Amino acid sequence: MATIKDIAKKAGVSITTVSRALNGYSDVNEDTRKKIVETAKILNYSPNSIARSLVMKKSKTIGLLVSGFIRENAKDNFMIEVMTGINDFASQTDYDIVLFTTNSSKQREKTYTQLCRERQVDGVIIQGIRTDDPYLEEVVEGEIPCVLVDIPRIGKHAGYVSTDNIAGAYEAGKYLTEAGHKEIAMINGHDYAFVSKERLEGFTRALLEEGIELPAQSIENGEFSEEGGEEAALRLLEKNSDLTAIFCSSDLMAIGAMNAIKSKGLRVPEDISIIGYDNILLSRYVQPSLTTIAQDTNALGYEAAKMLIAMLDQQKPPGNTIVKHELIVRNSSKKR
Amino acid sequence: MATIKDIAKKAGVSITTVSRALNGYSDVNEDTRKKIVETAKILNYSPNSIARSLVMKKSKTIGLLVSGFIRENAKDNFMIEVMTGINDFASQTDYDIVLFTTNSSKQREKTYTQLCRERQVDGVIIQGIRTDDPYLEEVVEGEIPCVLVDIPRIGKHAGYVSTDNIAGAYEAGKYLTEAGHKEIAMINGHDYAFVSKERLEGFTRALLEEGIELPAQSIENGEFSEEGGEEAALRLLEKNSDLTAIFCSSDLMAIGAMNAIKSKGLRVPEDISIIGYDNILLSRYVQPSLTTIAQDTNALGYEAAKMLIAMLDQQKPPGNTIVKHELIVRNSSKKR
DNA sequence: TTGAAAGCGCTAACAC
DNA sequence: GTGTTAGCGCTTTCAA
């Protein structure tokens, strides 16, 4: 593997000159530059970014920390869409993406900060970790530039990107009440997700404005999974046979809920209307197709990368970016 | 950021000793080691893997080169499942994964080899590139250890992981002929995919064994997309109104084909049976659910990572791993 | 069991 | 415009 030293020797110049010529500095004689570029080509030279990183103290990589990057979660293409968004932006820059995952026991021993410092990433985008994750605090308070996806925390070096979950859930609630529903329940994710808290807040508010209470017994957690949603729906149906609508904090849970309803011999949307959240791919394909709150997931990733790289390259302070959302009415819901 | 130099100074030893102690060499006095480990902790030391990489000439990273890692392709969760498989294996080792993508014009200027050399990845897993990709040859013939997913090429430093596409398509064909179908067509991907060639071969063979010809006009390309599949099906229907079965080289195209059939007022499977390939997530959810050839996609990634890392760590020669497949009969196909 | 010294490939003062 | 030199943080001979 050719190095600048080899080029220097062959071209009869110093390594400094080679470095300068190859990096496009202006103070190099045009003839010298030509010669250097030429010999670089002849020697099939590739710069060694590791060596450069070492001296520049910048690796030009950003870590992508995804919790639960595992098979089961592939169902939910939320994660992959965020990733493509990140990649869309990053590929326009000179940053590369390093994948970190936290499901392995090996990495559990290390804090995220350690992980990032060892791999020398310049910054990190964090996705899918729970609010009770012991290392979240450390990252938010830490020195490593970081952008959180869907976790509204700001620190000295930490910003976030999310959608307005309160507004989204509010619209879902408004939609249902305006459609004449009164016996309404909600399937939420779990208590350690910010989005769960926010969606509950927005939804409750919308109902309350119409004078409809959402008592604790009308809320069940479905852990964001299809099975969890199914079981949660079953419990809700058990408790209240007059239900006419269920709002689910994720499409996957909504699909589970639809299964539950069908298994009870009831129909969606004739007997019970269902609204999901996320607009995952599947939501268009299930029968009936799912009414849901769409998020621009790709933009979530894109904006996260944009913010992080702005922090890195232009010392921009971390902030928060809110990506738009939208109610998409399909066939799983109807007027009473 | 503390370095071994800092530790050496504080502990009153040389940097050599620190390096040895921290790397678990045996020839270090137990007391010295303890002291060093302790001061390392006090100084909140993290090793700098970049510096290590430079001197070791090993980056302990593997590149994941995915072509078309873009939004549209997220539909097909094939890619993401392969990725989780790769990650499953890699996370058990000390290798990290660096994401490369080739959709950006920037990177198009560089060959894969250049990309890999610059980023100093120890090896690379390549997924989703076409057989007419100008740089494929260079990688297969090159010096960088590499494992191809679904491209059966072996080189001095290149192996591959795939399923037996010929056998899979053969089973699909066998299934259809045994179900009594005679007027059969096929929707293939495109001419620059190995899997397309192989699936055509296997399928043709199965039909031929029952004395059924598959003339060129009964084969249309659908470019592996839902829309492409829909259009291909329309063309086939146009040409042969007696069709009773269509085999599609991907589930996505099969879903497109079902749309086409429905739009023509025909029913699946009553009028026309459909078989797909891949067993993507969607195939279970569409109506009717799709009969398909399942591949263990996760294993594809897992085995790719396993092979590559064996090549890297144990100098194992590259080989080929065949991952199992399986016909899954659902509701899009029936006996004549 | 420990340390001094060289060097991985590169960049960046600084001097000429 | 160009070269000399030092040094990024680490590993690894070699010698003590």
XYZ file of C-alpha atoms (C1' of nucleotides) in Angstrom:
704
model
C 0.000 0.000 0.000
C 1.553 3.206 -1.158
C 1.993 6.078 1.285
C 2.786 9.713 0.786
C 6.357 8.812 1.666
C 6.534 6.568 -1.379
C 5.113 9.300 -3.527
C 7.561 11.805 -2.113
C 10.484 9.580 -2.878
C 9.376 8.781 -6.387
C 8.464 12.355 -7.217
C 11.613 13.714 -5.638
C 9.875 16.040 -3.209
C 9.228 16.103 0.530
C 6.284 14.442 2.144
C 4.986 17.807 3.248
C 4.689 18.916 -0.312
C 2.901 15.732 -1.212
C 0.467 16.219 1.620
C -0.167 19.777 0.596
C -0.543 18.979 -3.067
C -2.974 16.146 -2.453
C -5.053 18.184 -0.067
C -5.459 20.967 -2.541
C -3.485 23.661 -0.787
C -2.847 26.642 -2.969
C 0.762 27.204 -2.149
C 2.133 24.448 -4.332
C 3.690 24.992 -7.695
C 1.400 23.818 -10.428
C 4.049 21.655 -12.036
C 4.971 20.041 -8.756
C 1.322 19.334 -8.063
C 0.808 17.725 -11.434
C 3.799 15.503 -10.951
C 2.647 14.477 -7.505
C -0.898 13.731 -8.553
C 0.467 11.709 -11.415
C 2.810 9.583 -9.337
C 0.010 9.117 -6.807
C -2.062 7.640 -9.558
C 0.771 5.458 -10.780
C 1.352 4.082 -7.308
C -2.380 3.551 -6.871
C -2.339 5.609 -3.733
C -5.227 5.798 -1.297
C -4.987 8.120 1.663
C -5.014 6.411 5.019
C -7.872 7.974 6.893
C -6.803 6.352 10.122
C -3.504 8.154 10.131
C -5.254 11.348 9.250
C -7.776 10.843 12.013
C -5.055 10.311 14.541
C -3.313 13.549 13.852
C -6.445 15.584 13.210
C -8.161 14.192 16.267
C -11.272 13.810 14.194
C -12.447 10.516 12.847
C -15.090 11.883 10.512
C -17.407 9.139 11.607
C -20.655 9.341 13.453
C -21.936 6.545 15.585
C -25.434 5.272 15.128
C -26.538 3.803 18.399
C -29.642 1.728 17.950
C -31.057 -0.165 20.820
C -32.779 -3.369 19.947
C -31.443 -3.642 16.442
C -32.686 -7.150 16.314
C -34.690 -9.382 14.170
C -38.042 -8.915 15.808
C -37.872 -5.188 15.461
C -37.337 -5.377 11.740
C -41.082 -5.702 11.492
C -41.290 -2.141 12.362
C -39.538 -0.382 9.557
C -39.405 2.787 11.587
C -35.812 2.128 12.495
C -34.665 1.386 8.997
C -36.348 4.492 7.659
C -34.625 6.640 10.203
C -31.400 5.003 9.170
C -31.931 5.719 5.513
C -32.656 9.323 6.404
C -29.426 9.572 8.346
C -27.600 8.004 5.483
C -29.222 10.320 2.971
C -27.746 13.302 4.693
C -24.454 11.805 5.777
C -23.635 10.561 2.307
C -23.617 14.131 1.087
C -20.857 14.877 3.567
C -17.517 13.326 4.333
C -18.842 11.537 7.374
C -19.198 7.792 7.586
C -21.613 5.925 9.760
C -20.573 3.345 12.317
C -23.227 1.030 13.620
C -23.389 0.466 17.349
C -25.886 -1.803 18.919
C -26.642 -2.387 22.502
C -28.373 -5.700 22.554
C -25.241 -7.728 23.062
C -24.206 -8.478 26.577
C -20.654 -7.572 25.683
C -21.497 -3.988 25.023
C -23.792 -3.743 27.982
C -20.730 -3.774 30.131
C -19.653 -0.525 28.600
C -21.470 2.721 28.776
C -22.388 4.448 25.550
C -19.819 7.069 26.277
C -17.081 4.514 26.555
C -18.236 2.914 23.354
C -18.098 6.217 21.544
C -14.791 7.289 22.962
C -13.097 4.049 22.090
C -14.306 4.096 18.561
C -13.495 7.742 18.403
C -16.694 8.778 16.732
C -17.017 12.520 16.422
C -20.648 12.388 17.403
C -23.508 10.004 17.879
C -27.157 9.641 16.951
C -29.159 7.666 19.451
C -32.341 5.907 18.633
C -34.730 3.609 20.394
C -33.414 3.731 23.928
C -35.744 3.831 26.855
C -36.024 6.708 29.235
C -35.007 4.434 32.066
C -31.812 3.450 30.305
C -29.086 3.924 32.899
C -26.720 5.451 30.385
C -29.023 8.005 28.852
C -28.180 10.594 31.458
C -24.502 10.113 30.929
C -24.819 10.790 27.233
C -27.006 13.839 27.602
C -24.703 15.339 30.203
C -21.559 14.170 28.476
C -19.043 15.786 26.207
C -19.763 13.835 23.058
C -21.959 15.669 20.574
C -25.146 13.746 20.286
C -28.585 13.900 18.769
C -31.447 11.904 20.204
C -34.292 10.611 18.094
C -37.658 10.914 19.775
C -36.286 11.699 23.204
C -36.815 15.344 24.047
C -33.743 16.124 26.062
C -31.315 18.942 25.502
C -27.875 19.146 27.004
C -24.754 21.118 26.447
C -23.802 18.791 23.637
C -27.085 17.022 23.107
C -30.017 17.956 20.919
C -32.977 16.039 19.630
C -35.250 15.461 16.705
C -38.806 14.335 17.096
C -42.340 14.852 15.975
C -44.934 16.667 17.980
C -46.445 13.626 19.616
C -48.803 15.640 21.742
C -50.260 17.353 18.676
C -50.420 14.103 16.748
C -52.293 12.274 19.454
C -54.484 15.324 19.941
C -55.513 15.148 16.303
C -56.288 11.479 16.645
C -58.498 12.258 19.622
C -60.166 15.159 17.865
C -60.848 12.989 14.853
C -62.534 10.327 16.954
C -64.682 12.671 18.997
C -65.735 14.567 15.905
C -66.707 11.257 14.360
C -69.085 10.845 17.252
C -67.219 8.301 19.339
C -67.768 8.439 23.082
C -66.632 5.072 24.438
C -62.968 5.340 23.674
C -59.915 3.475 24.927
C -56.195 3.754 24.351
C -53.418 1.214 23.981
C -50.145 2.804 24.948
C -46.567 1.508 24.609
C -44.851 1.381 27.960
C -44.077 3.796 30.733
C -40.480 4.283 29.722
C -41.046 5.830 26.334
C -41.332 9.555 25.955
C -43.620 9.128 23.011
C -46.018 7.170 25.194
C -46.234 9.924 27.734
C -46.750 12.575 25.125
C -49.295 10.676 23.099
C -51.265 9.988 26.217
C -51.208 13.647 27.100
C -52.344 14.839 23.681
C -55.040 12.228 23.361
C -56.423 12.846 26.822
C -56.566 16.537 26.175
C -58.531 16.150 22.977
C -61.116 13.945 24.654
C -61.358 16.194 27.652
C -62.190 19.136 25.418
C -65.270 17.202 24.401
C -66.010 16.329 27.973
C -64.879 12.741 27.616
C -62.790 11.260 30.406
C -60.151 8.654 29.787
C -60.033 6.724 33.048
C -56.992 4.635 33.914
C -58.882 1.456 33.290
C -59.396 2.478 29.668
C -55.664 2.548 29.076
C -53.585 -0.568 28.615
C -49.941 -0.955 27.686
C -49.060 -3.067 24.670
C -45.281 -2.746 24.767
C -45.253 -1.567 21.144
C -45.602 -5.098 19.824
C -48.277 -6.769 17.764
C -48.846 -9.452 20.396
C -48.871 -6.899 23.167
C -51.454 -4.875 21.288
C -53.614 -7.915 20.826
C -53.574 -8.785 24.492
C -54.160 -5.221 25.534
C -57.191 -5.000 23.259
C -58.554 -8.203 24.717
C -58.261 -6.777 28.211
C -59.980 -3.564 27.161
C -62.796 -5.429 25.454
C -63.254 -7.463 28.586
C -63.623 -4.385 30.723
C -65.858 -2.382 28.445
C -68.090 -4.067 25.900
C -69.471 -0.748 24.688
C -66.178 0.426 23.210
C -66.456 1.975 19.781
C -62.917 3.210 19.246
C -59.366 2.424 20.282
C -56.364 4.666 19.731
C -53.078 2.795 19.626
C -49.682 4.336 20.242
C -48.171 2.363 17.375
C -49.373 0.746 14.180
C -48.002 -2.596 15.196
C -50.135 -2.577 18.324
C -53.066 -1.391 16.228
C -52.663 -4.410 13.979
C -52.613 -6.611 17.060
C -55.732 -4.900 18.321
C -57.509 -5.551 15.040
C -56.648 -9.225 15.361
C -58.130 -9.263 18.836
C -61.304 -7.567 17.690
C -61.754 -9.974 14.814
C -61.130 -12.919 17.124
C -64.002 -11.703 19.262
C -66.307 -11.771 16.255
C -66.416 -7.997 16.001
C -65.706 -5.938 12.915
C -63.320 -3.088 12.188
C -64.479 -0.390 11.624
C -68.197 -1.218 11.792
C -68.123 -2.139 15.477
C -64.882 -0.601 16.584
C -62.717 2.038 14.956
C -58.960 1.735 15.232
C -56.323 4.421 14.877
C -52.636 3.679 14.925
C -49.498 5.783 15.038
C -46.389 5.769 12.831
C -47.742 4.919 9.394
C -45.493 1.934 9.023
C -45.380 0.173 5.705
C -47.712 -2.547 6.897
C -50.477 -0.098 7.719
C -51.291 0.348 4.057
C -51.462 -3.371 3.437
C -53.453 -4.812 6.303
C -57.198 -5.365 5.969
C -58.798 -2.993 6.639
C -56.037 -0.504 5.934
C -55.134 1.452 9.003
C -56.041 5.014 9.887
C -52.924 6.404 11.485
C -50.784 9.391 12.361
C -47.959 9.489 9.853
C -44.548 10.715 10.777
C -41.941 11.652 8.261
C -39.589 9.028 9.570
C -37.040 9.543 6.898
C -36.908 13.228 7.771
C -36.384 12.308 11.401
C -33.107 10.651 10.456
C -32.186 13.250 7.905
C -32.649 16.088 10.348
C -30.800 14.245 13.074
C -27.778 13.823 10.843
C -28.051 17.406 9.700
C -28.118 18.728 13.242
C -25.253 16.569 14.404
C -23.011 17.446 11.501
C -23.808 21.135 11.912
C -22.738 20.822 15.532
C -19.572 19.092 14.447
C -18.543 21.176 11.473
C -19.890 24.582 12.353
C -20.012 24.436 16.122
C -23.721 25.054 15.991
C -25.302 24.620 19.401
C -27.607 21.639 19.782
C -31.290 22.382 19.429
C -34.451 20.561 18.678
C -36.079 19.926 15.349
C -39.700 19.018 15.074
C -40.659 17.020 12.035
C -44.158 17.232 10.684
C -46.873 14.659 11.208
C -50.200 14.063 9.557
C -53.437 12.198 10.151
C -54.028 9.669 7.415
C -57.573 8.392 7.286
C -57.926 4.936 5.821
C -60.461 2.201 6.358
C -60.051 1.132 9.978
C -62.109 4.011 11.311
C -65.523 5.479 10.626
C -68.185 7.819 11.887
C -70.554 6.527 14.504
C -8.825 12.666 27.233
C -6.354 10.574 29.149
C -3.712 8.589 27.266
C -1.381 5.844 28.336
C 1.256 8.522 28.659
C -0.776 10.218 31.378
C -1.228 6.940 33.140
C 2.476 6.202 32.897
C 3.372 9.524 34.419
C 0.905 9.267 37.235
C 1.725 5.667 38.038
C 5.433 6.274 37.742
C 6.098 3.643 35.102
C 6.885 3.675 31.408
C 4.268 3.753 28.689
C 5.447 0.349 27.558
C 4.494 -1.130 30.866
C 1.141 0.557 30.804
C 0.432 -0.804 27.361
C 1.404 -4.277 28.451
C -0.549 -4.154 31.655
C -3.709 -2.912 30.006
C -3.507 -5.481 27.248
C -3.244 -8.313 29.699
C 0.287 -9.428 29.002
C 1.600 -11.876 31.530
C 5.020 -10.411 32.046
C 3.920 -7.587 34.263
C 4.326 -7.574 37.998
C 0.962 -8.044 39.644
C 1.400 -5.003 41.854
C 2.397 -2.819 38.938
C -0.611 -4.009 37.002
C -2.983 -3.252 39.820
C -1.594 0.219 40.198
C -1.868 0.851 36.484
C -5.399 -0.430 36.188
C -6.349 1.703 39.126
C -4.887 4.929 37.794
C -6.460 4.154 34.434
C -9.800 4.082 36.153
C -9.101 7.258 38.068
C -8.157 9.083 34.893
C -11.230 7.681 33.165
C -9.062 6.263 30.441
C -10.435 4.908 27.185
C -8.042 3.342 24.715
C -7.805 5.145 21.408
C -8.630 2.552 18.818
C -7.500 4.813 16.015
C -3.979 4.935 17.303
C -4.057 1.222 17.823
C -5.368 0.655 14.331
C -2.610 2.718 12.853
C 0.167 0.745 14.404
C -1.534 -2.635 14.137
C -2.576 -2.010 10.561
C -5.934 -3.474 11.426
C -9.003 -1.345 11.945
C -11.239 -4.063 13.363
C -14.059 -2.759 11.279
C -15.914 -4.370 8.452
C -17.585 -2.408 5.753
C -21.152 -3.072 4.846
C -21.625 -2.049 1.280
C -25.278 -1.835 0.417
C -26.356 -0.652 -2.921
C -29.614 1.225 -2.988
C -29.890 1.770 0.722
C -32.642 4.184 0.063
C -36.095 4.911 1.158
C -37.973 3.021 -1.504
C -36.120 -0.163 -0.786
C -37.062 -0.115 2.839
C -40.276 -1.699 1.721
C -38.395 -4.808 1.184
C -37.124 -5.735 4.580
C -34.732 -8.212 3.051
C -31.894 -5.772 3.399
C -32.548 -4.889 6.980
C -32.820 -8.536 7.948
C -29.495 -9.296 6.381
C -28.100 -6.380 8.323
C -29.437 -7.620 11.619
C -27.902 -10.991 10.873
C -24.537 -9.418 10.208
C -24.866 -7.416 13.370
C -25.883 -10.472 15.372
C -22.624 -12.151 14.567
C -20.375 -9.116 14.550
C -21.549 -7.968 17.943
C -20.162 -11.149 19.435
C -16.751 -10.176 18.147
C -14.601 -7.094 18.425
C -15.487 -5.914 14.960
C -17.543 -2.856 14.279
C -19.649 -2.241 11.239
C -19.228 0.743 8.970
C -22.024 1.536 6.603
C -21.142 2.287 3.013
C -23.706 3.166 0.480
C -23.376 3.625 -3.196
C -26.372 5.629 -4.147
C -24.715 8.982 -3.784
C -23.034 10.441 -6.788
C -20.073 11.362 -4.647
C -19.222 7.800 -3.923
C -19.874 6.689 -7.443
C -16.704 8.444 -8.402
C -14.758 6.044 -6.304
C -14.521 2.341 -6.764
C -15.534 0.092 -3.913
C -11.924 -0.822 -3.446
C -10.916 2.770 -3.024
C -13.739 3.283 -0.580
C -12.609 0.331 1.485
C -8.963 1.186 1.397
C -9.519 4.741 2.464
C -11.699 3.780 5.347
C -9.265 1.026 6.161
C -11.886 -1.598 6.699
C -10.418 -5.028 7.238
C -13.026 -6.638 5.056
C -16.324 -5.951 3.405
C -19.731 -7.524 2.976
C -21.424 -6.583 -0.246
C -25.125 -6.721 -0.735
C -27.533 -5.785 -3.457
C -25.206 -4.887 -6.266
C -25.996 -5.871 -9.806
C -23.947 -8.279 -11.826
C -23.275 -5.562 -14.354
C -21.866 -3.282 -11.703
C -18.561 -2.097 -13.131
C -16.797 -2.461 -9.813
C -17.896 -5.959 -8.918
C -15.037 -7.523 -10.818
C -12.516 -5.339 -9.101
C -13.724 -6.410 -5.704
C -13.824 -10.104 -6.489
C -10.350 -10.014 -7.976
C -9.026 -7.606 -5.388
C -7.003 -7.957 -2.250
C -9.647 -6.905 0.237
C -11.345 -9.820 1.970
C -14.942 -9.765 0.948
C -18.130 -11.761 1.195
C -20.904 -11.327 -1.319
C -24.527 -11.816 -0.459
C -26.484 -13.595 -3.158
C -23.811 -13.271 -5.817
C -22.121 -16.604 -6.414
C -18.586 -15.550 -7.164
C -15.467 -16.831 -5.527
C -12.105 -15.157 -5.722
C -8.812 -15.359 -3.927
C -10.192 -13.129 -1.215
C -13.870 -13.301 -2.017
C -16.505 -15.765 -0.894
C -20.250 -15.698 -0.917
C -23.374 -16.614 0.975
C -26.625 -17.376 -0.742
C -29.564 -19.671 -0.860
C -30.027 -22.358 -3.451
C -32.157 -20.333 -5.811
C -32.291 -23.043 -8.416
C -33.688 -25.518 -5.912
C -36.098 -22.971 -4.479
C -37.540 -22.072 -7.850
C -37.613 -25.737 -8.757
C -39.782 -26.432 -5.739
C -42.089 -23.622 -6.687
C -42.425 -25.095 -10.162
C -42.934 -28.592 -8.825
C -45.604 -27.348 -6.461
C -47.518 -25.677 -9.277
C -47.360 -28.577 -11.693
C -48.359 -31.034 -8.995
C -51.297 -28.779 -8.225
C -52.398 -29.326 -11.789
C -51.410 -26.015 -13.331
C -50.479 -26.062 -16.995
C -50.770 -22.460 -18.196
C -47.987 -20.941 -16.189
C -46.017 -17.711 -16.474
C -43.131 -16.164 -14.612
C -42.310 -12.630 -13.550
C -38.586 -12.310 -13.150
C -36.503 -9.460 -11.722
C -34.020 -8.187 -14.262
C -31.257 -9.636 -16.346
C -28.501 -8.370 -14.107
C -29.381 -10.276 -10.977
C -27.884 -13.683 -10.353
C -30.935 -14.742 -8.453
C -33.057 -14.009 -11.495
C -30.992 -16.272 -13.686
C -31.008 -19.057 -11.157
C -34.664 -18.852 -10.353
C -35.482 -18.949 -14.021
C -33.331 -22.010 -14.449
C -34.832 -23.909 -11.543
C -38.363 -23.030 -12.426
C -37.952 -23.913 -16.101
C -36.473 -27.240 -15.169
C -39.347 -28.173 -12.902
C -41.908 -27.388 -15.587
C -39.935 -29.186 -18.253
C -39.930 -32.348 -16.172
C -43.695 -32.294 -16.486
C -43.483 -31.559 -20.178
C -44.461 -27.937 -19.793
C -42.559 -25.388 -21.804
C -41.956 -21.863 -20.563
C -41.669 -19.818 -23.748
C -39.973 -16.428 -23.703
C -43.267 -14.665 -24.100
C -44.445 -16.151 -20.813
C -41.643 -14.430 -18.958
C -41.686 -10.746 -18.102
C -39.312 -8.703 -15.999
C -40.706 -6.709 -13.098
C -37.486 -5.093 -11.839
C -38.160 -6.448 -8.340
C -40.639 -3.695 -7.575
C -44.322 -3.762 -6.763
C -45.173 -1.474 -9.673
C -42.947 -3.437 -12.012
C -44.674 -6.647 -10.977
C -48.053 -5.131 -11.567
C -47.157 -4.014 -15.069
C -45.488 -7.303 -15.895
C -48.600 -9.182 -14.817
C -50.751 -6.949 -16.962
C -48.589 -7.728 -19.976
C -48.757 -11.447 -19.285
C -52.513 -11.387 -18.862
C -52.781 -9.570 -22.161
C -50.815 -12.223 -23.956
C -52.415 -15.267 -22.410
C -55.899 -15.146 -20.993
C -55.780 -18.808 -20.023
C -53.096 -18.328 -17.375
C -53.771 -20.134 -14.114
C -50.532 -19.493 -12.264
C -47.718 -16.962 -12.070
C -44.430 -17.477 -10.293
C -42.773 -14.239 -9.228
C -39.101 -13.827 -8.450
C -39.861 -11.648 -5.457
C -42.739 -11.141 -3.060
C -42.929 -7.481 -3.862
C -43.539 -8.265 -7.523
C -46.027 -10.921 -6.473
C -47.966 -8.334 -4.537
C -47.927 -6.134 -7.604
C -49.135 -9.024 -9.706
C -52.026 -9.633 -7.315
C -53.034 -6.010 -7.679
C -53.010 -6.391 -11.445
C -55.108 -9.516 -11.325
C -57.646 -7.933 -9.035
C -57.796 -4.861 -11.261
C -58.737 -7.142 -14.134
C -61.622 -8.492 -12.135
C -59.979 -11.845 -11.568
C -59.474 -13.553 -8.241
C -56.433 -14.908 -6.446
C -56.207 -17.860 -6.042
C -59.515 -18.974 -7.590
C -58.638 -17.795 -11.085
C -54.903 -17.405 -10.849
C -52.455 -18.781 -8.310
C -49.507 -16.635 -7.293
C -46.226 -17.698 -5.766
C -43.632 -15.233 -4.595
C -40.067 -15.479 -3.397
C -38.367 -14.124 -0.252
C -41.064 -14.384 2.396
C -40.882 -10.720 3.228
C -42.828 -9.475 6.174
C -45.596 -8.158 3.979
C -46.297 -11.570 2.486
C -48.033 -12.694 5.659
C -50.201 -9.614 5.815
C -51.480 -9.093 2.294
C -54.847 -10.485 1.263
C -54.721 -13.273 0.309
C -51.558 -14.130 2.181
C -48.802 -15.081 -0.175
C -47.449 -18.526 -0.945
C -43.719 -18.052 -1.226
C -40.246 -19.476 -0.983
C -38.831 -18.396 2.343
C -35.185 -17.674 2.806
C -33.519 -17.443 6.146
C -32.483 -13.889 5.486
C -31.140 -13.314 8.921
C -28.904 -16.346 8.511
C -27.685 -14.956 5.225
C -26.223 -11.992 7.063
C -25.083 -14.000 10.030
C -23.186 -16.459 7.871
C -21.689 -13.687 5.779
C -20.267 -12.023 8.868
C -19.100 -15.368 10.191
C -17.268 -16.202 6.989
C -15.654 -12.811 6.693
C -14.453 -12.720 10.252
C -13.106 -16.252 9.964
C -11.159 -15.124 6.924
C -9.872 -12.161 8.859
C -9.052 -13.727 12.195
C -8.132 -17.252 11.241
C -6.995 -16.817 7.665
C -9.677 -19.221 6.565
C -9.965 -19.303 2.784
C -13.165 -17.859 1.358
C -15.829 -20.357 0.488
C -19.513 -20.438 -0.096
C -22.277 -20.990 2.401
C -25.722 -22.036 1.309
C -28.523 -21.081 3.616
C -31.684 -23.125 3.681
C -34.933 -22.206 1.985
C -38.460 -23.491 2.318
C -41.736 -23.431 0.442
C -44.424 -21.792 2.516
C -47.913 -22.456 1.276
C -50.420 -19.770 2.160
C -53.590 -18.595 0.506
C -52.521 -17.150 -2.823
C -52.278 -20.531 -4.492
C -54.519 -23.549 -4.909
C -55.038 -26.776 -6.778
C -56.648 -26.591 -10.186
C 9.944 -7.438 34.969
C 10.740 -3.008 32.979
C 12.202 0.949 29.900
C 14.136 3.440 25.763
C 13.396 4.092 21.222
C 11.508 3.442 16.770
C 7.767 3.850 13.881
C 2.621 3.237 11.912
C 0.979 7.483 7.906
C -0.272 11.650 8.252
C -0.601 17.066 9.284
C 1.152 21.462 10.685
C 4.040 24.862 12.703
C 8.239 26.954 11.470
C 12.187 28.094 8.941
C 14.394 28.791 4.612
C 7.125 27.195 -2.767
C 9.362 23.813 -0.342
C 11.682 21.100 3.343
C 12.716 19.999 8.300
C 10.891 18.604 12.343
C 7.807 17.285 15.790
C 4.086 14.708 17.204
C -0.959 12.391 17.222
C -1.478 7.522 20.834
C -0.283 3.372 20.476
C 2.551 -1.348 19.942
C 6.721 -3.668 19.702
C 11.459 -4.907 19.165
C 15.619 -4.795 21.807
C 18.401 -4.156 25.668
C 18.979 -3.849 30.470
